[in-house]
mmCIF file of C-alpha atoms in Angstrom:
data_model
loop_
_atom_site.group_PDB
_atom_site.id
_atom_site.type_symbol
_atom_site.label_atom_id
_atom_site.label_comp_id
_atom_site.label_asym_id
_atom_site.label_seq_id
_atom_site.Cartn_x
_atom_site.Cartn_y
_atom_site.Cartn_z
ATOM 1 C CA UNK A 26 27.126 -47.314 16.735
ATOM 2 C CA UNK A 27 26.804 -49.399 13.576
ATOM 3 C CA UNK A 28 29.125 -47.113 11.614
ATOM 4 C CA UNK A 29 32.073 -48.316 13.693
ATOM 5 C CA UNK A 30 31.297 -52.043 13.525
ATOM 6 C CA UNK A 31 31.086 -53.820 10.170
ATOM 7 C CA UNK A 32 28.237 -56.317 10.060
ATOM 8 C CA UNK A 33 27.233 -58.580 7.199
ATOM 9 C CA UNK A 34 23.648 -59.566 6.469
ATOM 10 C CA UNK A 35 22.581 -62.275 4.025
ATOM 11 C CA UNK A 36 19.103 -62.277 2.492
ATOM 12 C CA UNK A 37 18.065 -65.608 0.963
ATOM 13 C CA UNK A 38 14.645 -65.545 -0.721
ATOM 14 C CA UNK A 39 12.604 -68.744 -0.618
ATOM 15 C CA UNK A 40 11.032 -67.908 -4.021
ATOM 16 C CA UNK A 41 11.770 -65.652 -6.980
ATOM 17 C CA UNK A 42 11.103 -62.047 -5.950
ATOM 18 C CA UNK A 43 10.773 -58.841 -7.906
ATOM 19 C CA UNK A 44 8.973 -55.551 -7.359
ATOM 20 C CA UNK A 45 5.571 -57.226 -7.777
ATOM 21 C CA UNK A 46 6.317 -59.654 -4.927
ATOM 22 C CA UNK A 47 7.737 -56.946 -2.673
ATOM 23 C CA UNK A 48 11.466 -57.475 -3.156
ATOM 24 C CA UNK A 49 14.048 -55.695 -1.054
ATOM 25 C CA UNK A 50 14.820 -52.154 -2.168
ATOM 26 C CA UNK A 51 17.915 -50.119 -1.397
ATOM 27 C CA UNK A 52 18.666 -46.403 -1.689
ATOM 28 C CA UNK A 53 21.610 -45.655 -3.984
ATOM 29 C CA UNK A 54 24.218 -43.521 -2.176
ATOM 30 C CA UNK A 55 21.969 -43.352 0.914
ATOM 31 C CA UNK A 56 24.898 -44.200 3.186
ATOM 32 C CA UNK A 57 27.311 -41.508 1.965
ATOM 33 C CA UNK A 58 26.214 -38.688 4.290
ATOM 34 C CA UNK A 59 26.575 -40.874 7.368
ATOM 35 C CA UNK A 60 22.999 -40.050 8.367
ATOM 36 C CA UNK A 61 20.563 -42.729 9.558
ATOM 37 C CA UNK A 62 16.826 -42.590 8.833
ATOM 38 C CA UNK A 63 14.269 -43.318 11.536
ATOM 39 C CA UNK A 64 12.971 -46.893 11.298
ATOM 40 C CA UNK A 65 9.409 -47.749 12.268
ATOM 41 C CA UNK A 66 7.902 -51.062 13.324
ATOM 42 C CA UNK A 67 5.483 -52.070 10.570
ATOM 43 C CA UNK A 68 4.068 -55.389 11.833
ATOM 44 C CA UNK A 69 2.948 -55.215 15.453
ATOM 45 C CA UNK A 70 5.298 -56.614 18.063
ATOM 46 C CA UNK A 71 7.811 -58.110 15.598
ATOM 47 C CA UNK A 72 11.291 -57.323 14.335
ATOM 48 C CA UNK A 73 9.991 -56.222 10.899
ATOM 49 C CA UNK A 74 10.888 -52.602 10.207
ATOM 50 C CA UNK A 75 9.949 -50.063 7.584
ATOM 51 C CA UNK A 76 11.524 -46.860 6.306
ATOM 52 C CA UNK A 77 9.126 -44.133 5.190
ATOM 53 C CA UNK A 78 10.232 -42.487 1.921
ATOM 54 C CA UNK A 79 9.415 -38.960 3.122
ATOM 55 C CA UNK A 80 11.444 -39.475 6.296
ATOM 56 C CA UNK A 81 14.371 -40.887 4.309
ATOM 57 C CA UNK A 82 14.415 -37.863 2.010
ATOM 58 C CA UNK A 83 14.605 -35.536 5.019
ATOM 59 C CA UNK A 84 17.043 -37.546 7.135
ATOM 60 C CA UNK A 85 19.416 -39.224 4.637
ATOM 61 C CA UNK A 86 20.081 -36.448 2.156
ATOM 62 C CA UNK A 87 21.179 -32.889 2.701
ATOM 63 C CA UNK A 88 20.379 -31.205 -0.633
ATOM 64 C CA UNK A 89 16.642 -31.811 -1.094
ATOM 65 C CA UNK A 90 17.437 -34.819 -3.270
ATOM 66 C CA UNK A 91 14.476 -36.924 -4.360
ATOM 67 C CA UNK A 92 14.529 -40.511 -3.207
ATOM 68 C CA UNK A 93 12.387 -41.849 -6.075
ATOM 69 C CA UNK A 94 15.379 -41.494 -8.417
ATOM 70 C CA UNK A 95 17.618 -43.477 -6.046
ATOM 71 C CA UNK A 96 15.527 -46.602 -5.336
ATOM 72 C CA UNK A 97 17.191 -49.808 -6.532
ATOM 73 C CA UNK A 98 15.025 -52.943 -6.564
ATOM 74 C CA UNK A 99 16.825 -56.189 -5.794
ATOM 75 C CA UNK A 100 15.200 -58.820 -7.985
ATOM 76 C CA UNK A 101 16.575 -62.094 -6.635
ATOM 77 C CA UNK A 102 15.927 -65.682 -7.673
ATOM 78 C CA UNK A 103 15.064 -68.494 -5.292
ATOM 79 C CA UNK A 104 18.191 -69.985 -3.762
ATOM 80 C CA UNK A 105 20.329 -66.913 -4.509
ATOM 81 C CA UNK A 106 21.938 -64.803 -1.807
ATOM 82 C CA UNK A 107 22.054 -61.027 -1.476
ATOM 83 C CA UNK A 108 24.810 -59.809 0.861
ATOM 84 C CA UNK A 109 24.473 -56.391 2.493
ATOM 85 C CA UNK A 110 26.614 -54.280 4.763
ATOM 86 C CA UNK A 111 25.028 -52.703 7.827
ATOM 87 C CA UNK A 112 25.290 -49.110 6.585
ATOM 88 C CA UNK A 113 23.164 -49.588 3.452
ATOM 89 C CA UNK A 114 19.636 -48.125 3.711
#
């Protein structure tokens, strides 16, 4: 359903974050096929979700592409805002 409804998400870190602190990571071109990867709940009965890299490789890409080459880390400073569309994995 989300492909037909544009939704905006804003991520505002409360401290400087990079890969060491567990910053948000996106998959370059992961939305182009129109496929959606299976999300899993990673923290008990909460709304936190996780995407397994092996599952993303199988479900997002059609040509045995390797996801390691497509990971983009979003290093963001405290007080900054990262805006995301709902179709970006």
